[in-house]
PDB file of C-alpha atoms in Angstrom:
ATOM      1  CA  UNK A   1     135.887  98.478 103.323  1.00  0.00           C
ATOM      2  CA  UNK A   2     136.190 100.931 100.051  1.00  0.00           C
ATOM      3  CA  UNK A   3     134.549 103.859 101.029  1.00  0.00           C
ATOM      4  CA  UNK A   4     132.723 104.143  97.635  1.00  0.00           C
ATOM      5  CA  UNK A   5     131.594 100.398  97.282  1.00  0.00           C
ATOM      6  CA  UNK A   6     128.415  99.294  98.825  1.00  0.00           C
ATOM      7  CA  UNK A   7     128.893  97.958 102.766  1.00  0.00           C
ATOM      8  CA  UNK A   8     128.278  95.040 104.138  1.00  0.00           C
ATOM      9  CA  UNK A   9     125.373  94.746 106.137  1.00  0.00           C
ATOM     10  CA  UNK A  10     127.031  94.925 109.261  1.00  0.00           C
ATOM     11  CA  UNK A  11     129.103  97.842 108.201  1.00  0.00           C
ATOM     12  CA  UNK A  12     126.429  99.297 107.137  1.00  0.00           C
ATOM     13  CA  UNK A  13     124.590  98.700 110.717  1.00  0.00           C
ATOM     14  CA  UNK A  14     127.160 100.410 112.200  1.00  0.00           C
ATOM     15  CA  UNK A  15     126.857 103.296 110.446  1.00  0.00           C
ATOM     16  CA  UNK A  16     123.331 103.213 111.157  1.00  0.00           C
ATOM     17  CA  UNK A  17     124.148 103.065 114.636  1.00  0.00           C
ATOM     18  CA  UNK A  18     126.612 105.805 115.018  1.00  0.00           C
ATOM     19  CA  UNK A  19     124.070 108.027 113.053  1.00  0.00           C
ATOM     20  CA  UNK A  20     120.910 107.110 115.143  1.00  0.00           C
ATOM     21  CA  UNK A  21     122.052 105.149 118.035  1.00  0.00           C
ATOM     22  CA  UNK A  22     121.845 101.976 118.975  1.00  0.00           C
ATOM     23  CA  UNK A  23     118.585 102.377 121.398  1.00  0.00           C
ATOM     24  CA  UNK A  24     116.796 104.308 118.522  1.00  0.00           C
ATOM     25  CA  UNK A  25     118.596 101.482 115.629  1.00  0.00           C
ATOM     26  CA  UNK A  26     117.763  98.091 117.796  1.00  0.00           C
ATOM     27  CA  UNK A  27     113.814  99.079 117.799  1.00  0.00           C
ATOM     28  CA  UNK A  28     113.706 101.045 114.455  1.00  0.00           C
ATOM     29  CA  UNK A  29     114.620  98.381 112.795  1.00  0.00           C
ATOM     30  CA  UNK A  30     112.391  95.267 114.540  1.00  0.00           C
ATOM     31  CA  UNK A  31     109.826  98.158 112.870  1.00  0.00           C
ATOM     32  CA  UNK A  32     106.552  96.465 110.460  1.00  0.00           C
ATOM     33  CA  UNK A  33     105.161  99.410 109.064  1.00  0.00           C
ATOM     34  CA  UNK A  34     102.591  99.299 106.566  1.00  0.00           C
ATOM     35  CA  UNK A  35     102.241 102.371 104.042  1.00  0.00           C
ATOM     36  CA  UNK A  36      99.006 102.631 102.066  1.00  0.00           C
ATOM     37  CA  UNK A  37      99.196 104.549  98.779  1.00  0.00           C
ATOM     38  CA  UNK A  38     102.306 105.254  97.415  1.00  0.00           C
ATOM     39  CA  UNK A  39     101.256 108.976  95.890  1.00  0.00           C
ATOM     40  CA  UNK A  40     102.898 112.680  97.745  1.00  0.00           C
ATOM     41  CA  UNK A  41     102.814 111.322 100.650  1.00  0.00           C
ATOM     42  CA  UNK A  42     103.215 107.251 100.456  1.00  0.00           C
ATOM     43  CA  UNK A  43     106.397 107.899  98.329  1.00  0.00           C
ATOM     44  CA  UNK A  44     107.687 110.216 100.959  1.00  0.00           C
ATOM     45  CA  UNK A  45     106.955 108.192 103.892  1.00  0.00           C
ATOM     46  CA  UNK A  46     108.838 104.887 102.880  1.00  0.00           C
ATOM     47  CA  UNK A  47     111.988 106.902 101.784  1.00  0.00           C
ATOM     48  CA  UNK A  48     112.560 108.286 105.025  1.00  0.00           C
ATOM     49  CA  UNK A  49     111.427 105.131 106.638  1.00  0.00           C
ATOM     50  CA  UNK A  50     113.967 103.545 104.830  1.00  0.00           C
ATOM     51  CA  UNK A  51     116.664 105.940 105.378  1.00  0.00           C
ATOM     52  CA  UNK A  52     115.873 105.617 109.100  1.00  0.00           C
ATOM     53  CA  UNK A  53     116.598 101.454 108.315  1.00  0.00           C
ATOM     54  CA  UNK A  54     113.249 100.687 109.452  1.00  0.00           C
ATOM     55  CA  UNK A  55     113.077  96.816 109.311  1.00  0.00           C
ATOM     56  CA  UNK A  56     110.086  95.533 107.668  1.00  0.00           C
ATOM     57  CA  UNK A  57     107.928  97.817 104.901  1.00  0.00           C
ATOM     58  CA  UNK A  58     104.813  96.581 103.333  1.00  0.00           C
ATOM     59  CA  UNK A  59     104.116  98.719 100.701  1.00  0.00           C
ATOM     60  CA  UNK A  60     100.543  98.969  98.949  1.00  0.00           C
ATOM     61  CA  UNK A  61      98.927 100.625  95.416  1.00  0.00           C
ATOM     62  CA  UNK A  62      96.955 100.063  92.711  1.00  0.00           C
ATOM     63  CA  UNK A  63      97.677 102.632  90.663  1.00  0.00           C
ATOM     64  CA  UNK A  64     100.867 103.403  88.008  1.00  0.00           C
ATOM     65  CA  UNK A  65     103.558 105.856  87.856  1.00  0.00           C
ATOM     66  CA  UNK A  66     102.242 108.587  85.190  1.00  0.00           C
ATOM     67  CA  UNK A  67     103.535 111.960  84.083  1.00  0.00           C
ATOM     68  CA  UNK A  68     100.745 113.863  86.209  1.00  0.00           C
ATOM     69  CA  UNK A  69     102.250 112.461  89.966  1.00  0.00           C
ATOM     70  CA  UNK A  70     106.208 114.229  88.920  1.00  0.00           C
ATOM     71  CA  UNK A  71     105.370 117.482  90.357  1.00  0.00           C
ATOM     72  CA  UNK A  72     105.011 115.955  93.918  1.00  0.00           C
ATOM     73  CA  UNK A  73     105.632 112.195  94.017  1.00  0.00           C
ATOM     74  CA  UNK A  74     109.180 110.274  94.479  1.00  0.00           C
ATOM     75  CA  UNK A  75     109.340 108.890  90.732  1.00  0.00           C
ATOM     76  CA  UNK A  76     111.197 109.808  87.853  1.00  0.00           C
ATOM     77  CA  UNK A  77     111.094 110.054  84.078  1.00  0.00           C
ATOM     78  CA  UNK A  78     112.034 106.321  83.806  1.00  0.00           C
ATOM     79  CA  UNK A  79     108.897 105.102  86.297  1.00  0.00           C
ATOM     80  CA  UNK A  80     106.757 106.424  83.933  1.00  0.00           C
ATOM     81  CA  UNK A  81     103.714 103.037  83.458  1.00  0.00           C
ATOM     82  CA  UNK A  82     105.605 100.968  85.932  1.00  0.00           C
ATOM     83  CA  UNK A  83     103.718 100.190  89.109  1.00  0.00           C
ATOM     84  CA  UNK A  84     103.904 102.540  92.243  1.00  0.00           C
ATOM     85  CA  UNK A  85     104.719  99.672  94.797  1.00  0.00           C
ATOM     86  CA  UNK A  86     107.991  98.433  92.189  1.00  0.00           C
ATOM     87  CA  UNK A  87     108.778 101.739  91.241  1.00  0.00           C
ATOM     88  CA  UNK A  88     109.060 102.781  94.934  1.00  0.00           C
ATOM     89  CA  UNK A  89     110.662  99.216  96.269  1.00  0.00           C
ATOM     90  CA  UNK A  90     113.489  99.837  93.124  1.00  0.00           C
ATOM     91  CA  UNK A  91     114.177 103.519  94.987  1.00  0.00           C
ATOM     92  CA  UNK A  92     113.855 101.908  98.690  1.00  0.00           C
ATOM     93  CA  UNK A  93     116.069  99.191  98.088  1.00  0.00           C
ATOM     94  CA  UNK A  94     118.792 101.653  96.364  1.00  0.00           C
ATOM     95  CA  UNK A  95     118.906 103.784  99.745  1.00  0.00           C
ATOM     96  CA  UNK A  96     118.612 100.604 102.088  1.00  0.00           C
ATOM     97  CA  UNK A  97     119.520  97.255 100.373  1.00  0.00           C
ATOM     98  CA  UNK A  98     119.473  95.354 104.473  1.00  0.00           C
ATOM     99  CA  UNK A  99     115.332  96.586 104.524  1.00  0.00           C
ATOM    100  CA  UNK A 100     112.853  93.581 103.681  1.00  0.00           C
ATOM    101  CA  UNK A 101     109.842  94.853 101.753  1.00  0.00           C
ATOM    102  CA  UNK A 102     106.453  93.566 100.888  1.00  0.00           C
ATOM    103  CA  UNK A 103     104.412  95.015  98.544  1.00  0.00           C
ATOM    104  CA  UNK A 104     100.873  94.545  97.351  1.00  0.00           C
ATOM    105  CA  UNK A 105      99.684  95.745  94.020  1.00  0.00           C
ATOM    106  CA  UNK A 106      95.783  96.233  94.828  1.00  0.00           C
ATOM    107  CA  UNK A 107      93.286  98.285  96.197  1.00  0.00           C
ATOM    108  CA  UNK A 108      92.268  98.272  99.809  1.00  0.00           C
ATOM    109  CA  UNK A 109      88.751  97.782 100.106  1.00  0.00           C
ATOM    110  CA  UNK A 110      86.417  97.736 103.026  1.00  0.00           C
ATOM    111  CA  UNK A 111      86.526  93.646 102.440  1.00  0.00           C
ATOM    112  CA  UNK A 112      90.163  93.094 102.697  1.00  0.00           C
ATOM    113  CA  UNK A 113      91.983  95.480 104.797  1.00  0.00           C
ATOM    114  CA  UNK A 114      91.754  93.461 108.035  1.00  0.00           C
ATOM    115  CA  UNK A 115      93.951  90.862 106.343  1.00  0.00           C
ATOM    116  CA  UNK A 116      96.169  92.659 104.058  1.00  0.00           C
ATOM    117  CA  UNK A 117      97.225  94.304 107.275  1.00  0.00           C
ATOM    118  CA  UNK A 118      97.367  91.421 109.653  1.00  0.00           C
ATOM    119  CA  UNK A 119     100.442  91.663 110.384  1.00  0.00           C
ATOM    120  CA  UNK A 120     101.730  95.529 110.573  1.00  0.00           C
ATOM    121  CA  UNK A 121     101.848  97.425 113.516  1.00  0.00           C
ATOM    122  CA  UNK A 122     101.525 100.544 112.185  1.00  0.00           C
ATOM    123  CA  UNK A 123     100.032 101.824 108.862  1.00  0.00           C
ATOM    124  CA  UNK A 124     100.423 104.727 107.493  1.00  0.00           C
ATOM    125  CA  UNK A 125      97.448 106.389 105.774  1.00  0.00           C
ATOM    126  CA  UNK A 126      98.310 108.162 102.828  1.00  0.00           C
ATOM    127  CA  UNK A 127      95.251 107.865 100.135  1.00  0.00           C
ATOM    128  CA  UNK A 128      94.507 111.061  98.124  1.00  0.00           C
ATOM    129  CA  UNK A 129      90.634 110.267  98.421  1.00  0.00           C
ATOM    130  CA  UNK A 130      88.335 111.403 101.768  1.00  0.00           C
ATOM    131  CA  UNK A 131      86.325 107.843 101.182  1.00  0.00           C
ATOM    132  CA  UNK A 132      89.371 105.984 100.821  1.00  0.00           C
ATOM    133  CA  UNK A 133      90.729 108.065 104.365  1.00  0.00           C
ATOM    134  CA  UNK A 134      88.038 107.227 105.980  1.00  0.00           C
ATOM    135  CA  UNK A 135      87.301 103.919 105.132  1.00  0.00           C
ATOM    136  CA  UNK A 136      90.864 102.122 105.820  1.00  0.00           C
ATOM    137  CA  UNK A 137      90.644 103.597 109.924  1.00  0.00           C
ATOM    138  CA  UNK A 138      86.669 103.071 110.239  1.00  0.00           C
ATOM    139  CA  UNK A 139      87.666  99.131 109.015  1.00  0.00           C
ATOM    140  CA  UNK A 140      90.957  98.960 111.045  1.00  0.00           C
ATOM    141  CA  UNK A 141      89.805 100.371 114.141  1.00  0.00           C
ATOM    142  CA  UNK A 142      86.948  98.848 114.742  1.00  0.00           C
ATOM    143  CA  UNK A 143      87.871  95.630 113.995  1.00  0.00           C
ATOM    144  CA  UNK A 144      91.816  95.655 114.863  1.00  0.00           C
ATOM    145  CA  UNK A 145      92.708  96.436 118.173  1.00  0.00           C
ATOM    146  CA  UNK A 146      96.628  95.922 118.458  1.00  0.00           C
ATOM    147  CA  UNK A 147      97.134  98.158 115.223  1.00  0.00           C
ATOM    148  CA  UNK A 148      98.185 101.997 115.419  1.00  0.00           C
ATOM    149  CA  UNK A 149      97.230 104.499 112.421  1.00  0.00           C
ATOM    150  CA  UNK A 150      99.103 107.759 111.625  1.00  0.00           C
ATOM    151  CA  UNK A 151      96.742 109.196 109.006  1.00  0.00           C
ATOM    152  CA  UNK A 152      97.022 112.532 107.362  1.00  0.00           C
ATOM    153  CA  UNK A 153      94.218 115.032 105.928  1.00  0.00           C
ATOM    154  CA  UNK A 154      94.722 118.783 104.444  1.00  0.00           C
ATOM    155  CA  UNK A 155      98.208 119.422 102.759  1.00  0.00           C
ATOM    156  CA  UNK A 156      97.135 120.691  99.653  1.00  0.00           C
ATOM    157  CA  UNK A 157      98.808 124.314  97.979  1.00  0.00           C
ATOM    158  CA  UNK A 158     101.977 126.513  99.499  1.00  0.00           C
ATOM    159  CA  UNK A 159     102.877 128.253 102.492  1.00  0.00           C
ATOM    160  CA  UNK A 160     101.787 127.917 105.848  1.00  0.00           C
ATOM    161  CA  UNK A 161     103.731 125.385 107.187  1.00  0.00           C
ATOM    162  CA  UNK A 162     103.359 125.685 110.955  1.00  0.00           C
ATOM    163  CA  UNK A 163      99.550 125.041 110.215  1.00  0.00           C
ATOM    164  CA  UNK A 164     100.164 121.337 109.253  1.00  0.00           C
ATOM    165  CA  UNK A 165     100.049 119.583 112.650  1.00  0.00           C
ATOM    166  CA  UNK A 166     100.117 115.908 114.530  1.00  0.00           C
ATOM    167  CA  UNK A 167      97.439 115.379 116.604  1.00  0.00           C
ATOM    168  CA  UNK A 168      96.658 112.232 118.791  1.00  0.00           C
ATOM    169  CA  UNK A 169      93.388 111.175 118.189  1.00  0.00           C
ATOM    170  CA  UNK A 170      93.547 108.390 120.991  1.00  0.00           C
ATOM    171  CA  UNK A 171      96.262 105.410 121.395  1.00  0.00           C
ATOM    172  CA  UNK A 172      95.283 103.714 118.001  1.00  0.00           C
ATOM    173  CA  UNK A 173      95.590 106.459 115.773  1.00  0.00           C
ATOM    174  CA  UNK A 174      97.250 109.745 115.067  1.00  0.00           C
ATOM    175  CA  UNK A 175      96.124 112.263 112.405  1.00  0.00           C
ATOM    176  CA  UNK A 176      98.794 115.005 110.369  1.00  0.00           C
ATOM    177  CA  UNK A 177      97.978 117.337 108.136  1.00  0.00           C
ATOM    178  CA  UNK A 178      95.994 120.966 108.653  1.00  0.00           C
ATOM    179  CA  UNK A 179      92.401 119.274 108.752  1.00  0.00           C
ATOM    180  CA  UNK A 180      90.963 121.939 106.429  1.00  0.00           C
ATOM    181  CA  UNK A 181      93.078 122.354 102.688  1.00  0.00           C
ATOM    182  CA  UNK A 182      91.580 119.645 100.069  1.00  0.00           C
ATOM    183  CA  UNK A 183      92.891 119.323  97.313  1.00  0.00           C
ATOM    184  CA  UNK A 184      90.719 121.323  94.689  1.00  0.00           C
ATOM    185  CA  UNK A 185      90.885 122.875  91.031  1.00  0.00           C
ATOM    186  CA  UNK A 186      93.355 126.011  91.407  1.00  0.00           C
ATOM    187  CA  UNK A 187      94.256 124.675  95.172  1.00  0.00           C
ATOM    188  CA  UNK A 188      96.660 121.568  94.495  1.00  0.00           C
ATOM    189  CA  UNK A 189      98.822 119.989  96.024  1.00  0.00           C
ATOM    190  CA  UNK A 190     102.120 120.642  95.527  1.00  0.00           C
ATOM    191  CA  UNK A 191     106.065 118.948  96.534  1.00  0.00           C
ATOM    192  CA  UNK A 192     106.950 121.398  99.350  1.00  0.00           C
ATOM    193  CA  UNK A 193     103.192 120.769 101.472  1.00  0.00           C
ATOM    194  CA  UNK A 194     102.855 117.421 100.687  1.00  0.00           C
ATOM    195  CA  UNK A 195     106.258 116.304 101.903  1.00  0.00           C
ATOM    196  CA  UNK A 196     105.992 118.485 105.336  1.00  0.00           C
ATOM    197  CA  UNK A 197     102.895 116.126 106.049  1.00  0.00           C
ATOM    198  CA  UNK A 198     104.912 113.446 105.190  1.00  0.00           C
ATOM    199  CA  UNK A 199     107.657 113.813 107.498  1.00  0.00           C
ATOM    200  CA  UNK A 200     104.893 114.142 109.484  1.00  0.00           C
ATOM    201  CA  UNK A 201     103.352 110.956 109.905  1.00  0.00           C
ATOM    202  CA  UNK A 202     107.188 109.458 109.030  1.00  0.00           C
ATOM    203  CA  UNK A 203     108.379 111.204 112.455  1.00  0.00           C
ATOM    204  CA  UNK A 204     105.269 110.099 114.430  1.00  0.00           C
ATOM    205  CA  UNK A 205     106.274 106.291 112.762  1.00  0.00           C
ATOM    206  CA  UNK A 206     109.890 106.433 114.438  1.00  0.00           C
ATOM    207  CA  UNK A 207     108.436 108.620 117.770  1.00  0.00           C
ATOM    208  CA  UNK A 208     105.943 105.492 117.939  1.00  0.00           C
ATOM    209  CA  UNK A 209     108.309 102.233 117.390  1.00  0.00           C
ATOM    210  CA  UNK A 210     111.141 104.008 119.874  1.00  0.00           C
ATOM    211  CA  UNK A 211     108.814 104.308 122.511  1.00  0.00           C
ATOM    212  CA  UNK A 212     106.692 101.179 122.723  1.00  0.00           C
ATOM    213  CA  UNK A 213     108.664  98.088 123.225  1.00  0.00           C
ATOM    214  CA  UNK A 214     107.175  95.493 120.779  1.00  0.00           C
TER     215      UNK A 214
ATOM    216  CA  UNK B   1      75.624 118.720 127.121  1.00  0.00           C
ATOM    217  CA  UNK B   2      77.684 116.771 124.873  1.00  0.00           C
ATOM    218  CA  UNK B   3      81.523 117.276 124.554  1.00  0.00           C
ATOM    219  CA  UNK B   4      82.046 117.557 120.076  1.00  0.00           C
ATOM    220  CA  UNK B   5      85.482 118.462 118.841  1.00  0.00           C
ATOM    221  CA  UNK B   6      85.994 120.182 121.494  1.00  0.00           C
ATOM    222  CA  UNK B   7      82.733 122.084 122.127  1.00  0.00           C
ATOM    223  CA  UNK B   8      80.085 121.613 124.561  1.00  0.00           C
ATOM    224  CA  UNK B   9      76.444 121.239 122.546  1.00  0.00           C
ATOM    225  CA  UNK B  10      73.080 120.904 123.609  1.00  0.00           C
ATOM    226  CA  UNK B  11      73.221 117.719 121.385  1.00  0.00           C
ATOM    227  CA  UNK B  12      71.548 114.528 124.509  1.00  0.00           C
ATOM    228  CA  UNK B  13      68.801 112.648 123.488  1.00  0.00           C
ATOM    229  CA  UNK B  14      69.596 112.967 119.850  1.00  0.00           C
ATOM    230  CA  UNK B  15      70.994 110.004 117.487  1.00  0.00           C
ATOM    231  CA  UNK B  16      74.295 109.974 116.559  1.00  0.00           C
ATOM    232  CA  UNK B  17      73.644 110.045 112.599  1.00  0.00           C
ATOM    233  CA  UNK B  18      70.643 112.354 112.521  1.00  0.00           C
ATOM    234  CA  UNK B  19      73.205 114.748 114.314  1.00  0.00           C
ATOM    235  CA  UNK B  20      75.886 114.363 111.909  1.00  0.00           C
ATOM    236  CA  UNK B  21      72.871 115.020 108.931  1.00  0.00           C
ATOM    237  CA  UNK B  22      71.886 117.807 110.376  1.00  0.00           C
ATOM    238  CA  UNK B  23      75.646 119.317 110.844  1.00  0.00           C
ATOM    239  CA  UNK B  24      76.297 118.731 107.082  1.00  0.00           C
ATOM    240  CA  UNK B  25      78.486 116.106 106.870  1.00  0.00           C
ATOM    241  CA  UNK B  26      79.082 113.405 104.418  1.00  0.00           C
ATOM    242  CA  UNK B  27      78.919 109.665 106.163  1.00  0.00           C
ATOM    243  CA  UNK B  28      81.599 108.301 104.007  1.00  0.00           C
ATOM    244  CA  UNK B  29      84.268 110.605 104.050  1.00  0.00           C
ATOM    245  CA  UNK B  30      84.551 110.633 108.320  1.00  0.00           C
ATOM    246  CA  UNK B  31      85.287 109.104 111.505  1.00  0.00           C
ATOM    247  CA  UNK B  32      84.240 108.771 114.141  1.00  0.00           C
ATOM    248  CA  UNK B  33      85.377 108.666 117.709  1.00  0.00           C
ATOM    249  CA  UNK B  34      83.135 108.489 120.740  1.00  0.00           C
ATOM    250  CA  UNK B  35      84.769 108.597 124.780  1.00  0.00           C
ATOM    251  CA  UNK B  36      88.119 107.490 123.300  1.00  0.00           C
ATOM    252  CA  UNK B  37      86.831 104.255 120.865  1.00  0.00           C
ATOM    253  CA  UNK B  38      86.099 104.874 116.861  1.00  0.00           C
ATOM    254  CA  UNK B  39      82.922 103.634 116.375  1.00  0.00           C
ATOM    255  CA  UNK B  40      81.573 101.444 113.484  1.00  0.00           C
ATOM    256  CA  UNK B  41      80.019 103.669 111.115  1.00  0.00           C
ATOM    257  CA  UNK B  42      76.928 100.770 111.480  1.00  0.00           C
ATOM    258  CA  UNK B  43      76.452 101.961 114.990  1.00  0.00           C
ATOM    259  CA  UNK B  44      75.728 105.365 114.279  1.00  0.00           C
ATOM    260  CA  UNK B  45      72.191 105.433 113.393  1.00  0.00           C
ATOM    261  CA  UNK B  46      71.357 103.669 116.837  1.00  0.00           C
ATOM    262  CA  UNK B  47      73.802 105.221 118.812  1.00  0.00           C
ATOM    263  CA  UNK B  48      72.245 107.619 121.093  1.00  0.00           C
ATOM    264  CA  UNK B  49      74.135 110.975 122.612  1.00  0.00           C
ATOM    265  CA  UNK B  50      74.184 111.144 126.196  1.00  0.00           C
ATOM    266  CA  UNK B  51      75.337 113.645 128.539  1.00  0.00           C
ATOM    267  CA  UNK B  52      79.041 113.689 129.329  1.00  0.00           C
ATOM    268  CA  UNK B  53      79.336 112.057 125.983  1.00  0.00           C
ATOM    269  CA  UNK B  54      83.409 112.988 124.343  1.00  0.00           C
ATOM    270  CA  UNK B  55      82.964 113.262 120.756  1.00  0.00           C
ATOM    271  CA  UNK B  56      85.759 113.801 118.040  1.00  0.00           C
ATOM    272  CA  UNK B  57      84.173 113.650 114.405  1.00  0.00           C
ATOM    273  CA  UNK B  58      87.515 113.469 111.728  1.00  0.00           C
ATOM    274  CA  UNK B  59      86.382 114.767 108.456  1.00  0.00           C
ATOM    275  CA  UNK B  60      88.864 113.667 105.647  1.00  0.00           C
ATOM    276  CA  UNK B  61      89.898 116.499 102.710  1.00  0.00           C
ATOM    277  CA  UNK B  62      91.256 115.161  99.452  1.00  0.00           C
ATOM    278  CA  UNK B  63      95.453 114.829  99.020  1.00  0.00           C
ATOM    279  CA  UNK B  64      97.960 112.299  99.811  1.00  0.00           C
TER     280      UNK B  64
END
């Protein structure tokens, strides 16, 4: 293979095997993970999971890319006005063209959540609003006993990197963040701290995929 | 005594919804785990807290 051309699927997989070991990659490539909300948290989670070679990613958001997103979300000027689902899918396939991506360009509600995430073994909650976060967790965990959720709360501002933690609530629910710092006027969401929280979520997903026999 | 977010509280005999309201929680931004299971929202009003219950209240904040 020419080292500067797109490797074949087998060559690509071989490279990931060498970096991540077969033990990790054989499990991760079978992973089916949803990312609910593709803002600062979700866009960075999805990028990390694509780089890890998670085999099936399900991207869900109803929004389009706006200039005000560029301070912290994984989008560029060329994506302005595009659906976030499409703008992110385009980037993920440039990172790893051999993963499968499903997109749903819609708003998640109490009424559609269970059916929407039916096939996903892990759902990353990455919404902005606290009502949406609570709704997704209450709805899925009340009705779907075989899903795991990795959620995020408390990541606004800067500094205090080590206050962002991953907390296991129970076998189905893990929450990442500092649990306190909500976004408000004068204390907004900023790329580094949002990326730390996204890293926590993505890292927990990988841990769950590698540990679990699915 | 009921264990709520790691602290022992004198809340046995109280309905969960009443406790949450008294503590100032917003019903639409929380999830409540009762003895390791997420409790459906519709059950808050009729769930009576008992001695030795373990409760975790997760209060979500904005940002994502």
